[in-house]
XYZ file of C-alpha atoms in Angstrom:
325
model
C 0.000 0.000 0.000
C 1.111 3.594 -0.570
C -0.072 5.201 2.655
C 0.375 5.044 6.440
C -2.777 5.439 8.570
C -3.058 7.580 11.664
C -2.720 5.166 14.598
C -5.913 4.616 16.553
C -5.245 1.745 19.018
C -8.290 -0.385 19.701
C -10.347 1.315 17.013
C -10.976 0.474 13.358
C -9.097 2.639 10.892
C -11.188 5.613 9.791
C -9.888 5.496 6.218
C -7.763 8.658 6.365
C -3.977 8.615 5.846
C -1.361 10.113 8.146
C 1.335 9.880 5.456
C 1.632 8.783 1.853
C 4.484 7.996 -0.521
C 4.979 10.436 -3.367
C 7.239 13.067 -4.904
C 8.480 15.833 -2.656
C 10.252 19.129 -3.291
C 11.386 21.472 -0.530
C 13.206 24.768 -1.046
C 15.023 26.947 1.509
C 15.886 30.522 0.611
C 17.128 33.746 2.157
C 15.984 37.361 1.789
C 12.485 36.018 2.242
C 11.102 39.457 3.085
C 12.186 40.999 -0.207
C 9.689 41.701 -2.985
C 11.442 39.699 -5.775
C 11.516 36.555 -3.627
C 7.877 36.865 -2.593
C 6.860 37.596 -6.167
C 8.640 34.424 -7.341
C 7.069 32.423 -4.534
C 3.592 33.652 -5.401
C 4.170 32.689 -9.039
C 5.125 29.143 -8.005
C 1.996 28.874 -5.840
C -0.126 29.945 -8.811
C 1.637 27.489 -11.134
C 1.111 24.661 -8.667
C -2.573 25.422 -8.196
C -3.046 25.514 -11.975
C -1.261 22.154 -12.389
C -3.154 20.298 -9.660
C -5.066 17.352 -11.073
C -7.146 17.067 -7.948
C -9.081 20.161 -6.908
C -7.591 22.174 -4.059
C -10.297 21.988 -1.414
C -8.997 24.147 1.397
C -6.343 26.708 2.202
C -5.136 28.971 4.989
C -3.299 32.212 4.420
C -1.000 34.732 6.162
C -2.029 35.791 9.693
C -5.507 34.388 9.105
C -5.270 30.669 9.729
C -8.987 30.061 9.373
C -9.685 27.161 7.083
C -11.122 28.406 3.807
C -12.965 25.884 1.669
C -13.201 26.017 -2.094
C -16.026 24.974 -4.354
C -15.061 22.812 -7.360
C -13.117 24.970 -9.814
C -12.877 27.911 -7.408
C -9.445 29.536 -7.095
C -7.954 30.540 -3.742
C -8.033 34.240 -2.969
C -4.382 35.327 -2.946
C -5.099 39.038 -2.576
C -3.527 39.214 0.882
C -0.294 37.682 -0.424
C -0.165 40.042 -3.406
C -0.687 43.051 -1.131
C 2.163 41.941 1.135
C 4.793 41.454 -1.544
C 6.147 44.945 -0.845
C 5.622 44.841 2.936
C 8.851 43.335 4.308
C 7.714 43.260 7.941
C 4.503 41.361 7.213
C 3.786 37.670 7.605
C 3.621 35.856 4.261
C 2.461 32.251 4.358
C -0.001 29.839 2.790
C -1.076 26.200 3.091
C -2.990 24.440 0.293
C -4.452 20.926 0.280
C -6.728 18.776 -1.823
C -7.961 17.088 1.374
C -10.958 18.493 3.176
C -9.311 18.398 6.628
C -5.872 19.619 7.686
C -4.808 16.467 9.522
C -4.710 14.338 6.381
C -1.836 13.917 3.962
C -2.521 14.877 0.353
C -0.482 14.297 -2.805
C -1.668 17.750 -3.842
C -0.588 20.022 -1.022
C 1.776 22.911 -0.462
C 3.114 25.003 2.413
C 5.101 28.220 2.098
C 6.540 30.623 4.649
C 8.352 33.811 3.675
C 9.595 35.924 6.573
C 12.608 38.070 7.377
C 15.889 36.187 6.861
C 14.805 32.722 5.728
C 11.798 31.076 4.129
C 10.742 27.702 2.802
C 8.434 26.104 0.275
C 7.412 22.447 0.438
C 5.134 20.810 -2.107
C 4.069 17.319 -3.121
C 3.054 15.492 -6.284
C 1.652 12.019 -6.907
C 3.992 9.731 -8.843
C 1.483 9.693 -11.681
C 1.834 13.430 -12.354
C 5.041 12.986 -14.346
C 3.948 9.868 -16.235
C 4.119 10.596 -19.961
C 5.975 13.867 -19.337
C 9.301 14.636 -21.069
C 12.204 12.687 -19.609
C 13.655 15.529 -17.550
C 10.398 17.265 -16.601
C 10.737 16.774 -12.848
C 14.307 17.959 -12.568
C 13.732 20.820 -15.024
C 10.882 22.069 -12.858
C 13.044 21.760 -9.766
C 15.876 23.640 -11.497
C 13.561 26.446 -12.586
C 12.151 26.942 -9.099
C 15.602 26.794 -7.481
C 16.664 29.639 -9.778
C 13.499 31.642 -9.166
C 14.003 31.518 -5.396
C 17.838 31.571 -5.455
C 17.796 28.839 -2.834
C 20.627 28.159 -0.413
C 19.579 24.497 -0.327
C 16.739 22.411 -1.777
C 15.805 18.746 -2.141
C 13.701 16.863 -4.672
C 12.784 13.240 -5.261
C 10.749 10.544 -3.569
C 9.521 11.379 -0.105
C 6.907 11.032 2.581
C 3.803 13.107 1.927
C 2.718 14.586 5.276
C -0.073 16.955 6.312
C 1.002 20.515 5.520
C -0.398 22.176 8.666
C 2.559 22.432 11.061
C 1.005 20.762 14.119
C -0.290 17.723 12.277
C 2.850 17.605 10.150
C 5.013 17.377 13.277
C 2.747 14.725 14.809
C 2.927 12.596 11.653
C 6.703 13.047 11.369
C 7.194 11.761 14.901
C 5.442 8.520 13.998
C 7.099 7.572 10.694
C 10.613 6.847 11.963
C 10.600 3.077 11.322
C 9.341 3.647 7.763
C 12.005 6.304 7.161
C 14.712 3.986 8.481
C 13.564 1.248 6.118
C 12.822 3.246 2.956
C 15.990 5.288 3.258
C 15.640 7.397 0.111
C 12.167 8.708 1.006
C 12.987 12.223 2.156
C 11.213 14.140 4.897
C 11.706 16.839 7.491
C 9.896 19.527 9.433
C 10.714 22.624 7.342
C 10.471 25.025 10.287
C 13.188 23.019 12.064
C 15.476 22.653 9.059
C 15.130 26.397 8.431
C 16.372 26.992 11.973
C 19.290 24.570 12.180
C 20.591 24.365 8.606
C 21.516 27.965 7.838
C 25.230 27.293 7.328
C 25.074 23.753 6.023
C 22.768 21.214 4.424
C 20.432 18.726 6.108
C 21.333 15.649 4.029
C 20.763 14.635 0.385
C 18.010 13.377 -1.906
C 17.935 12.520 -5.616
C 18.155 16.248 -6.392
C 20.178 18.318 -3.938
C 20.667 22.026 -4.596
C 23.487 23.804 -2.783
C 24.320 27.494 -3.033
C 27.704 28.798 -4.146
C 28.134 30.348 -0.688
C 27.866 26.958 0.987
C 29.896 25.117 -1.661
C 32.797 27.521 -1.180
C 33.284 26.022 2.288
C 34.267 22.656 0.793
C 36.145 23.719 -2.311
C 33.248 24.375 -4.692
C 31.119 22.189 -6.944
C 34.126 20.689 -8.728
C 35.453 19.277 -5.459
C 32.078 17.618 -4.853
C 32.104 16.012 -8.323
C 35.591 14.661 -7.735
C 34.599 13.096 -4.419
C 31.248 11.788 -5.644
C 32.426 10.094 -8.822
C 30.676 9.432 -12.140
C 27.303 8.306 -10.773
C 26.530 11.906 -9.721
C 25.875 14.608 -12.328
C 24.929 18.242 -11.904
C 22.855 21.140 -13.189
C 23.425 24.860 -12.656
C 20.851 27.166 -11.139
C 20.944 30.879 -10.429
C 23.097 30.919 -7.306
C 24.422 27.397 -7.069
C 24.559 23.799 -8.276
C 22.031 20.958 -8.290
C 23.611 17.544 -7.782
C 21.726 14.626 -9.357
C 22.227 11.234 -7.685
C 21.723 8.809 -10.563
C 19.307 8.695 -13.500
C 16.053 8.593 -11.506
C 14.707 8.999 -7.957
C 14.692 5.934 -5.716
C 13.129 4.881 -2.414
C 15.563 2.192 -1.214
C 14.803 -0.591 1.253
C 17.282 -1.160 4.079
C 15.580 -4.430 5.045
C 16.466 -5.787 1.596
C 19.929 -4.216 1.627
C 18.950 -1.729 -1.089
C 20.818 1.478 -0.274
C 21.089 3.551 -3.485
C 24.798 3.767 -4.230
C 24.386 7.062 -6.082
C 22.837 8.626 -2.973
C 25.725 7.307 -0.861
C 28.253 8.710 -3.345
C 26.651 12.156 -3.104
C 26.093 11.926 0.644
C 29.740 11.061 1.233
C 30.883 13.924 -0.980
C 28.668 16.476 0.788
C 29.171 15.126 4.315
C 31.574 17.959 5.278
C 28.746 20.382 4.574
C 26.121 18.635 6.674
C 24.910 20.942 9.452
C 24.539 20.013 13.087
C 20.840 19.185 13.436
C 19.962 18.607 17.100
C 16.214 18.131 16.689
C 14.919 14.647 17.342
C 12.767 14.428 14.157
C 11.234 10.972 14.888
C 10.209 9.063 17.977
C 12.486 6.047 18.342
C 10.738 2.649 18.434
C 9.843 1.204 21.831
C 12.882 -0.425 23.383
C 15.414 1.597 21.368
C 18.242 2.979 23.500
C 21.080 5.384 22.783
C 24.584 3.927 23.294
C 26.060 4.372 26.788
C 27.601 7.808 27.183
C 25.845 9.245 24.134
C 25.278 12.979 24.246
C 22.925 14.602 21.780
C 24.355 17.288 19.480
C 24.621 20.771 20.999
C 24.293 19.517 24.548
C 21.320 17.888 26.185
C 23.491 16.596 28.990
C 20.459 16.283 31.273
C 18.184 14.720 28.672
C 15.975 11.832 29.692
C 16.698 8.384 28.240
C 13.839 8.507 25.740
C 14.992 11.939 24.538
C 18.514 10.655 23.982
C 17.084 7.637 22.164
C 15.065 9.887 19.852
C 18.079 12.127 19.213
C 20.379 9.188 18.414
C 17.739 7.653 16.151
C 17.469 10.922 14.199
C 21.245 11.226 13.841
C 21.401 7.719 12.400
C 18.814 8.688 9.796
C 20.527 11.957 8.886
C 23.809 10.056 8.422
C 22.339 7.214 6.345
C 24.167 8.284 3.173
C 27.462 9.285 4.787
C 29.129 6.110 3.508
C 30.772 5.260 6.860
């Protein structure tokens, strides 16, 4: 099956998914308060809405998080976002979903936040969206949006589709750890957390990994990455950096079957020196999982409780899955 249900112990499943498998793109960019960035972001939101093959049914918009429901064929009202393009101190955010309720994952959903300093955009597609499309359609779209936003890092490929509303997104993320550990190339994160901790380095890698020139300079530039990664990794330019492509197509992997995509490992090893310290726990560790004796979570946590250390260690294992050690 291609979904994970919300757990409801002792009750029959209600038919609604907590997470799905699909295609995921997430972009992180600076100068998020500036008009050109917000204008580009609004254009991407409009392109996505126009491309959606399932009707967008609800949305929530900047500083007004009331759920707004759309009739079939009705477009979301983006007036507030247009008005705030030239207002650098204003909140600028939107969630879109083809599901009727915010707690459910949807293959057609999007979340964007554009505030002073850093912003993010995460969006999902069903696998079927690119069937019959030109060979490089997915990566060309990713490249175009990386350039439009002048990202400092971005990731594209197979991933877990989670609810886009932050609270439900975090709750779902906590529960998918065992699936993420098994299907190693399915990417995920909580964008608000990555935005916080990965300002001077990357989180990890996916099939498509965009890295800004500013970050690449720390490890000798894009050419040094190619030399370390080897011939299974190619690259594309974007306005402000380089997109590294780990093999000819996105993969999901399966650690239980020993399927760890070698192209992802080649890229992960090459970019390991650029991986940021990421102290957030991300997932809940499975029951019975323990951190090794003496383990201290990144950036401290000396007084952490055992289950907190277990969660932190579990997350670090996942973030390091393509390090090649």
